[in-house]
N, CA, C and O atoms as CSV, one atom per row, in Angstrom:
chain,resi,resn,atom,element,x,y,z
A,1,MET,N,N,0.717,-0.956,-0.049
A,1,MET,CA,C,0.164,-0.383,0.257
A,1,MET,C,C,1.084,1.164,-0.153
A,1,MET,O,O,2.281,1.223,0.125
A,2,GLU,N,N,0.331,2.413,-0.862
A,2,GLU,CA,C,1.302,3.303,-0.758
A,2,GLU,C,C,0.939,4.074,0.541
A,2,GLU,O,O,-0.121,3.994,1.162
A,3,THR,N,N,2.285,5.017,0.901
A,3,THR,CA,C,1.626,5.659,1.741
A,3,THR,C,C,0.712,7.302,1.644
A,3,THR,O,O,1.220,8.321,1.176
A,4,ILE,N,N,-0.247,7.240,2.024
A,4,ILE,CA,C,-1.213,8.771,1.929
A,4,ILE,C,C,-1.213,9.509,3.253
A,4,ILE,O,O,-1.219,8.992,4.370
A,5,TYR,N,N,-1.208,10.665,2.984
A,5,TYR,CA,C,-1.320,11.634,3.992
A,5,TYR,C,C,-2.564,12.545,4.013
A,5,TYR,O,O,-3.055,12.883,2.936
A,6,ILE,N,N,-3.093,12.955,5.153
A,6,ILE,CA,C,-4.230,13.610,5.332
A,6,ILE,C,C,-3.682,14.756,5.609
A,6,ILE,O,O,-2.753,14.674,6.413
A,7,ILE,N,N,-4.036,16.224,5.066
A,7,ILE,CA,C,-4.146,17.420,5.408
A,7,ILE,C,C,-5.420,17.871,5.671
A,7,ILE,O,O,-6.298,17.887,4.808
A,8,THR,N,N,-5.590,18.262,6.880
A,8,THR,CA,C,-7.132,18.992,7.275
A,8,THR,C,C,-6.892,20.377,7.426
A,8,THR,O,O,-5.839,20.965,7.180
A,9,PHE,N,N,-7.929,20.842,7.840
A,9,PHE,CA,C,-7.799,22.513,7.539
A,9,PHE,C,C,-8.876,22.959,8.855
A,9,PHE,O,O,-9.550,22.149,9.491
A,10,HIS,N,N,-8.841,24.695,9.114
A,10,HIS,CA,C,-9.683,24.941,9.983
A,10,HIS,C,C,-10.960,25.643,9.448
A,10,HIS,O,O,-11.783,26.320,10.065
A,11,SER,N,N,-10.898,25.248,7.930
A,11,SER,CA,C,-12.186,25.854,7.354
A,11,SER,C,C,-12.158,25.521,5.752
A,11,SER,O,O,-11.284,25.349,4.902
A,12,ALA,N,N,-13.929,25.524,5.814
A,12,ALA,CA,C,-13.851,24.319,3.823
A,12,ALA,C,C,-13.639,25.858,3.223
A,12,ALA,O,O,-13.248,25.859,2.056
A,13,ASN,N,N,-13.740,26.540,3.537
A,13,ASN,CA,C,-12.842,27.478,2.554
A,13,ASN,C,C,-11.365,27.654,2.012
A,13,ASN,O,O,-10.876,28.074,0.963
A,14,ASN,N,N,-10.846,27.110,3.275
A,14,ASN,CA,C,-9.372,26.785,3.039
A,14,ASN,C,C,-9.018,25.527,2.275
A,14,ASN,O,O,-8.026,25.558,1.547
A,15,SER,N,N,-9.594,24.646,2.356
A,15,SER,CA,C,-9.404,23.413,1.992
A,15,SER,C,C,-10.216,22.930,0.706
A,15,SER,O,O,-10.315,21.805,0.217
A,16,LEU,N,N,-10.731,24.078,0.346
A,16,LEU,CA,C,-12.050,23.954,-1.197
A,16,LEU,C,C,-10.192,24.533,-2.044
A,16,LEU,O,O,-9.518,23.868,-2.830
A,17,LEU,N,N,-9.876,25.932,-1.475
A,17,LEU,CA,C,-9.243,26.830,-2.200
A,17,LEU,C,C,-7.828,26.057,-2.014
A,17,LEU,O,O,-7.165,26.413,-2.988
A,18,ALA,N,N,-7.271,25.420,-1.452
A,18,ALA,CA,C,-5.926,24.691,-1.307
A,18,ALA,C,C,-6.188,23.290,-2.513
A,18,ALA,O,O,-5.345,23.053,-3.378
A,19,TYR,N,N,-7.299,22.585,-2.392
A,19,TYR,CA,C,-7.454,21.526,-3.503
A,19,TYR,C,C,-7.614,22.384,-4.823
A,19,TYR,O,O,-7.062,21.846,-5.783
A,20,LYS,N,N,-8.104,23.335,-5.045
A,20,LYS,CA,C,-8.093,24.093,-6.469
A,20,LYS,C,C,-6.684,24.028,-6.580
A,20,LYS,O,O,-6.325,23.118,-7.328
A,21,LEU,N,N,-5.393,24.965,-5.878
A,21,LEU,CA,C,-4.596,25.336,-5.862
A,21,LEU,C,C,-3.542,24.179,-6.575
A,21,LEU,O,O,-2.868,24.367,-7.588
A,22,LEU,N,N,-3.625,22.378,-5.385
A,22,LEU,CA,C,-2.971,21.745,-5.636
A,22,LEU,C,C,-3.573,20.686,-7.487
A,22,LEU,O,O,-2.928,19.952,-8.237
A,23,LYS,N,N,-4.861,21.111,-7.510
A,23,LYS,CA,C,-5.363,20.579,-9.153
A,23,LYS,C,C,-4.265,21.051,-10.233
A,23,LYS,O,O,-3.467,20.386,-10.894
A,24,ASN,N,N,-4.534,22.582,-10.170
A,24,ASN,CA,C,-3.699,23.828,-10.641
A,24,ASN,C,C,-2.330,23.039,-10.892
A,24,ASN,O,O,-1.947,22.951,-12.059
A,25,CYS,N,N,-1.547,22.443,-9.843
A,25,CYS,CA,C,-0.104,22.248,-10.158
A,25,CYS,C,C,0.089,20.713,-10.421
A,25,CYS,O,O,0.950,19.928,-10.024
A,26,ARG,N,N,-0.975,20.562,-11.200
A,26,ARG,CA,C,-1.375,18.535,-11.491
A,26,ARG,C,C,-0.726,17.718,-10.505
A,26,ARG,O,O,0.204,16.997,-10.866
A,27,LEU,N,N,-1.018,17.733,-9.565
A,27,LEU,CA,C,-0.957,17.075,-8.443
A,27,LEU,C,C,-2.608,15.873,-8.626
A,27,LEU,O,O,-3.634,16.025,-9.289
A,28,LYS,N,N,-2.206,14.887,-7.800
A,28,LYS,CA,C,-3.264,13.925,-8.097
A,28,LYS,C,C,-3.864,13.738,-6.483
A,28,LYS,O,O,-3.317,13.026,-5.641
A,29,VAL,N,N,-4.774,14.324,-6.318
A,29,VAL,CA,C,-5.217,14.404,-4.793
A,29,VAL,C,C,-6.621,14.685,-4.714
A,29,VAL,O,O,-7.312,15.257,-5.557
A,30,VAL,N,N,-6.940,14.245,-3.672
A,30,VAL,CA,C,-8.678,13.932,-3.428
A,30,VAL,C,C,-9.122,14.467,-1.884
A,30,VAL,O,O,-8.825,14.278,-0.705
A,31,MET,N,N,-10.006,15.239,-2.689
A,31,MET,CA,C,-10.826,15.554,-1.079
A,31,MET,C,C,-11.822,14.680,-0.523
A,31,MET,O,O,-12.615,14.131,-1.287
A,32,ILE,N,N,-11.863,14.535,0.404
A,32,ILE,CA,C,-12.300,13.454,1.420
A,32,ILE,C,C,-12.948,14.221,2.521
A,32,ILE,O,O,-12.657,15.375,2.836
A,33,GLN,N,N,-13.927,13.407,3.119
A,33,GLN,CA,C,-14.573,13.795,4.416
A,33,GLN,C,C,-13.396,13.491,5.240
A,33,GLN,O,O,-12.574,12.585,5.100
A,34,THR,N,N,-13.484,14.609,6.308
A,34,THR,CA,C,-12.167,14.434,7.189
A,34,THR,C,C,-12.564,13.487,8.369
A,34,THR,O,O,-13.475,13.741,9.157
A,35,PRO,N,N,-11.676,12.217,8.410
A,35,PRO,CA,C,-12.419,11.649,9.484
A,35,PRO,C,C,-12.155,12.137,11.285
A,35,PRO,O,O,-11.305,12.833,11.839
A,36,CYS,N,N,-13.511,11.266,11.840
A,36,CYS,CA,C,-13.890,11.738,13.061
A,36,CYS,C,C,-12.729,11.939,13.923
A,36,CYS,O,O,-12.772,13.015,14.518
A,37,ARG,N,N,-11.630,11.169,14.182
A,37,ARG,CA,C,-11.033,10.703,14.971
A,37,ARG,C,C,-10.096,12.092,14.876
A,37,ARG,O,O,-9.970,12.749,15.910
A,38,LEU,N,N,-9.303,12.639,13.397
A,38,LEU,CA,C,-9.148,13.516,13.175
A,38,LEU,C,C,-8.975,15.342,13.760
A,38,LEU,O,O,-8.195,16.207,14.159
A,39,SER,N,N,-10.403,15.007,13.409
A,39,SER,CA,C,-11.078,16.805,13.830
A,39,SER,C,C,-12.403,16.636,13.582
A,39,SER,O,O,-12.823,15.895,12.694
A,40,ALA,N,N,-13.464,17.630,14.711
A,40,ALA,CA,C,-14.438,17.616,15.237
A,40,ALA,C,C,-15.018,19.262,14.383
A,40,ALA,O,O,-16.191,19.636,14.386
A,41,GLY,N,N,-14.065,19.884,13.839
A,41,GLY,CA,C,-13.972,21.174,12.787
A,41,GLY,C,C,-14.544,20.604,11.552
A,41,GLY,O,O,-15.321,19.652,11.471
A,42,CYS,N,N,-13.918,21.512,10.350
A,42,CYS,CA,C,-13.912,21.293,8.875
A,42,CYS,C,C,-14.348,19.776,8.536
A,42,CYS,O,O,-13.584,18.899,8.939
A,43,ALA,N,N,-15.267,19.469,7.976
A,43,ALA,CA,C,-15.903,17.949,7.214
A,43,ALA,C,C,-14.673,18.034,5.980
A,43,ALA,O,O,-14.351,16.885,5.676
A,44,ARG,N,N,-14.159,18.727,5.453
A,44,ARG,CA,C,-12.959,18.414,4.013
A,44,ARG,C,C,-11.779,18.345,4.175
A,44,ARG,O,O,-11.220,19.409,4.441
A,45,SER,N,N,-11.100,17.340,4.102
A,45,SER,CA,C,-9.696,17.232,3.562
A,45,SER,C,C,-9.376,16.868,2.733
A,45,SER,O,O,-10.112,16.320,1.912
A,46,ILE,N,N,-7.766,17.068,2.566
A,46,ILE,CA,C,-7.205,16.478,1.100
A,46,ILE,C,C,-6.315,15.415,1.487
A,46,ILE,O,O,-5.652,15.323,2.519
A,47,GLU,N,N,-6.408,14.505,0.361
A,47,GLU,CA,C,-5.697,13.230,0.577
A,47,GLU,C,C,-4.010,13.545,-0.559
A,47,GLU,O,O,-3.958,13.842,-1.752
A,48,VAL,N,N,-3.080,13.365,0.247
A,48,VAL,CA,C,-2.062,13.374,-1.282
A,48,VAL,C,C,-0.907,12.225,-0.992
A,48,VAL,O,O,-0.603,11.787,0.117
A,49,LYS,N,N,-0.419,11.899,-2.091
A,49,LYS,CA,C,0.207,10.167,-2.013
A,49,LYS,C,C,2.010,11.110,-1.186
A,49,LYS,O,O,2.243,12.317,-1.127
A,50,GLU,N,N,2.841,10.009,-0.738
A,50,GLU,CA,C,3.957,10.623,-0.595
A,50,GLU,C,C,4.537,11.345,-1.129
A,50,GLU,O,O,4.704,12.436,-0.584
A,51,LYS,N,N,5.073,11.123,-2.323
A,51,LYS,CA,C,5.452,11.429,-3.346
A,51,LYS,C,C,4.991,12.973,-3.623
A,51,LYS,O,O,5.825,13.683,-4.186
A,52,ASP,N,N,3.949,13.451,-3.335
A,52,ASP,CA,C,3.580,15.019,-3.729
A,52,ASP,C,C,3.193,16.171,-2.680
A,52,ASP,O,O,2.709,17.290,-2.854
A,53,ILE,N,N,3.686,15.303,-1.231
A,53,ILE,CA,C,3.248,15.757,0.359
A,53,ILE,C,C,4.555,17.575,0.072
A,53,ILE,O,O,4.366,18.783,0.215
A,54,ASP,N,N,5.408,16.954,-0.241
A,54,ASP,CA,C,6.308,18.308,-0.106
A,54,ASP,C,C,5.959,19.767,-0.507
A,54,ASP,O,O,5.888,20.852,0.070
A,55,THR,N,N,5.693,19.084,-2.304
A,55,THR,CA,C,5.022,20.044,-2.889
A,55,THR,C,C,3.484,20.544,-2.297
A,55,THR,O,O,3.010,21.643,-2.007
A,56,ALA,N,N,3.096,19.478,-2.282
A,56,ALA,CA,C,1.493,20.400,-1.591
A,56,ALA,C,C,1.632,21.266,-0.336
A,56,ALA,O,O,1.309,22.452,-0.280
A,57,VAL,N,N,2.189,20.485,0.745
A,57,VAL,CA,C,2.780,21.859,1.927
A,57,VAL,C,C,2.970,22.859,1.206
A,57,VAL,O,O,2.069,23.684,1.056
A,58,SER,N,N,4.273,23.006,0.564
A,58,SER,CA,C,4.530,24.214,0.199
A,58,SER,C,C,3.948,25.146,-0.315
A,58,SER,O,O,4.057,26.286,0.135
A,59,THR,N,N,3.165,24.832,-1.428
A,59,THR,CA,C,2.378,25.554,-2.265
A,59,THR,C,C,0.956,25.776,-1.236
A,59,THR,O,O,0.406,26.807,-1.624
A,60,ILE,N,N,0.287,25.242,-0.221
A,60,ILE,CA,C,-0.366,25.725,0.614
A,60,ILE,C,C,0.178,26.868,1.464
A,60,ILE,O,O,-0.605,27.700,1.920
A,61,LYS,N,N,1.352,26.935,1.671
A,61,LYS,CA,C,2.008,27.515,2.824
A,61,LYS,C,C,2.495,28.725,2.071
A,61,LYS,O,O,2.327,29.756,2.722
A,62,GLU,N,N,3.050,28.904,0.888
A,62,GLU,CA,C,3.131,30.084,-0.369
A,62,GLU,C,C,1.832,30.851,-0.350
A,62,GLU,O,O,1.784,32.081,-0.366
A,63,ASN,N,N,0.529,29.863,-0.307
A,63,ASN,CA,C,-0.480,30.438,-0.486
A,63,ASN,C,C,-0.900,31.536,0.578
A,63,ASN,O,O,-1.397,32.635,0.329
A,64,SER,N,N,-0.573,30.965,1.899
A,64,SER,CA,C,-0.982,31.542,3.026
A,64,SER,C,C,-1.885,31.122,3.901
A,64,SER,O,O,-2.309,31.708,4.897
A,65,LEU,N,N,-2.229,29.805,3.368
A,65,LEU,CA,C,-3.301,28.796,3.803
A,65,LEU,C,C,-3.303,28.677,5.348
A,65,LEU,O,O,-2.192,28.569,5.867
A,66,SER,N,N,-4.223,28.679,6.036
A,66,SER,CA,C,-4.545,27.765,7.225
A,66,SER,C,C,-4.065,26.276,7.382
A,66,SER,O,O,-4.873,25.783,6.595
A,67,ILE,N,N,-3.408,25.318,7.787
A,67,ILE,CA,C,-3.569,23.884,7.931
A,67,ILE,C,C,-3.470,23.632,9.728
A,67,ILE,O,O,-2.713,23.987,10.631
A,68,GLN,N,N,-4.829,22.734,9.580
A,68,GLN,CA,C,-4.807,22.496,10.990
A,68,GLN,C,C,-3.867,21.553,11.296
A,68,GLN,O,O,-3.147,21.642,12.290
A,69,GLY,N,N,-3.818,20.488,10.363
A,69,GLY,CA,C,-2.584,19.337,10.367
A,69,GLY,C,C,-2.573,18.443,9.407
A,69,GLY,O,O,-3.389,18.475,8.486
A,70,ILE,N,N,-1.386,17.297,9.550
A,70,ILE,CA,C,-1.011,16.905,8.608
A,70,ILE,C,C,-1.005,15.324,9.406
A,70,ILE,O,O,-0.759,15.112,10.594
A,71,TYR,N,N,-1.364,14.302,8.321
A,71,TYR,CA,C,-1.691,13.082,9.356
A,71,TYR,C,C,-1.180,11.698,8.537
A,71,TYR,O,O,-1.942,11.400,7.618
A,72,LYS,N,N,-0.387,11.084,8.657
A,72,LYS,CA,C,0.480,9.842,8.235
A,72,LYS,C,C,-1.179,8.549,8.405
A,72,LYS,O,O,-1.670,8.238,9.491
A,73,LYS,N,N,-1.590,8.147,7.295
A,73,LYS,CA,C,-2.822,7.402,7.193
A,73,LYS,C,C,-2.193,5.476,7.066
A,73,LYS,O,O,-2.007,4.842,6.027
A,74,PHE,N,N,-2.097,5.234,7.796
A,74,PHE,CA,C,-1.785,3.466,7.729
A,74,PHE,C,C,-2.614,2.676,8.237
A,74,PHE,O,O,-3.468,3.140,8.992
A,75,ILE,N,N,-2.575,1.199,7.936
A,75,ILE,CA,C,-3.564,-0.008,8.575
A,75,ILE,C,C,-2.335,0.159,10.103
A,75,ILE,O,O,-1.183,0.493,10.383
A,76,ASN,N,N,-3.747,-0.404,10.770
A,76,ASN,CA,C,-3.467,-0.968,12.208
A,76,ASN,C,C,-3.149,-2.428,11.648
A,76,ASN,O,O,-4.098,-2.999,11.111
A,77,PRO,N,N,-1.662,-3.248,11.719
A,77,PRO,CA,C,-1.985,-4.502,12.194
A,77,PRO,C,C,-2.931,-5.034,13.224
A,77,PRO,O,O,-3.849,-5.767,12.856
A,78,ASN,N,N,-2.797,-4.755,14.361
A,78,ASN,CA,C,-3.921,-5.018,15.712
A,78,ASN,C,C,-5.365,-5.233,14.956
A,78,ASN,O,O,-6.055,-6.228,14.734
A,79,THR,N,N,-5.499,-3.798,14.659
A,79,THR,CA,C,-6.955,-4.236,14.400
A,79,THR,C,C,-7.237,-4.013,13.030
A,79,THR,O,O,-8.430,-3.829,12.787
A,80,ARG,N,N,-6.325,-3.975,11.913
A,80,ARG,CA,C,-6.753,-4.324,10.525
A,80,ARG,C,C,-7.850,-2.670,10.258
A,80,ARG,O,O,-8.700,-2.704,9.367
A,81,ARG,N,N,-7.776,-2.112,10.625
A,81,ARG,CA,C,-7.970,-0.489,10.833
A,81,ARG,C,C,-7.314,0.489,10.225
A,81,ARG,O,O,-6.098,0.434,10.406
A,82,TYR,N,N,-7.802,1.619,9.376
A,82,TYR,CA,C,-6.815,2.626,9.281
A,82,TYR,C,C,-6.796,3.494,10.727
A,82,TYR,O,O,-7.694,3.555,11.567
A,83,ASP,N,N,-5.610,4.078,10.736
A,83,ASP,CA,C,-4.955,4.811,11.757
A,83,ASP,C,C,-4.373,5.776,11.186
A,83,ASP,O,O,-4.058,5.830,9.997
A,84,TYR,N,N,-4.089,7.140,12.578
A,84,TYR,CA,C,-3.496,8.361,11.471
A,84,TYR,C,C,-2.397,8.327,12.678
A,84,TYR,O,O,-2.564,7.610,13.664
A,85,VAL,N,N,-1.238,9.183,12.504
A,85,VAL,CA,C,-0.269,9.822,13.308
A,85,VAL,C,C,0.131,11.183,12.764
A,85,VAL,O,O,0.498,11.386,11.607
A,86,GLU,N,N,0.023,12.070,13.699
A,86,GLU,CA,C,0.692,13.730,13.070
A,86,GLU,C,C,1.978,13.543,12.976
A,86,GLU,O,O,2.797,13.008,13.723
A,87,VAL,N,N,2.100,14.403,11.258
A,87,VAL,CA,C,3.326,14.741,11.143
A,87,VAL,C,C,3.516,16.258,11.187
A,87,VAL,O,O,2.616,17.086,11.333
A,88,TYR,N,N,4.926,16.517,11.028
A,88,TYR,CA,C,5.225,18.322,11.518
A,88,TYR,C,C,6.066,18.234,9.956
A,88,TYR,O,O,6.884,17.344,9.723
A,89,TYR,N,N,5.652,19.476,8.815
A,89,TYR,CA,C,6.480,20.452,8.266
A,89,TYR,C,C,6.408,21.604,8.494
A,89,TYR,O,O,7.188,22.389,7.956
């Protein structure tokens, strides 16, 4: 399984704008519903592949958008469910 990162935002506007910016950069990103364990705030997040995470984060920061958190998504071998660990950029 390829490593996936989830970027969460403080507002729906920021998530939509970030999605548009990243698509314009020709990155393969997916708009998803934010997993409940990550945020009770904004209901939208962006999934980014590991190879694109550096470009995605720098593009978002260059455009002065506020990121709530960045999480690495993986399957927990004990529960066989998705789990998340926060990463810092």
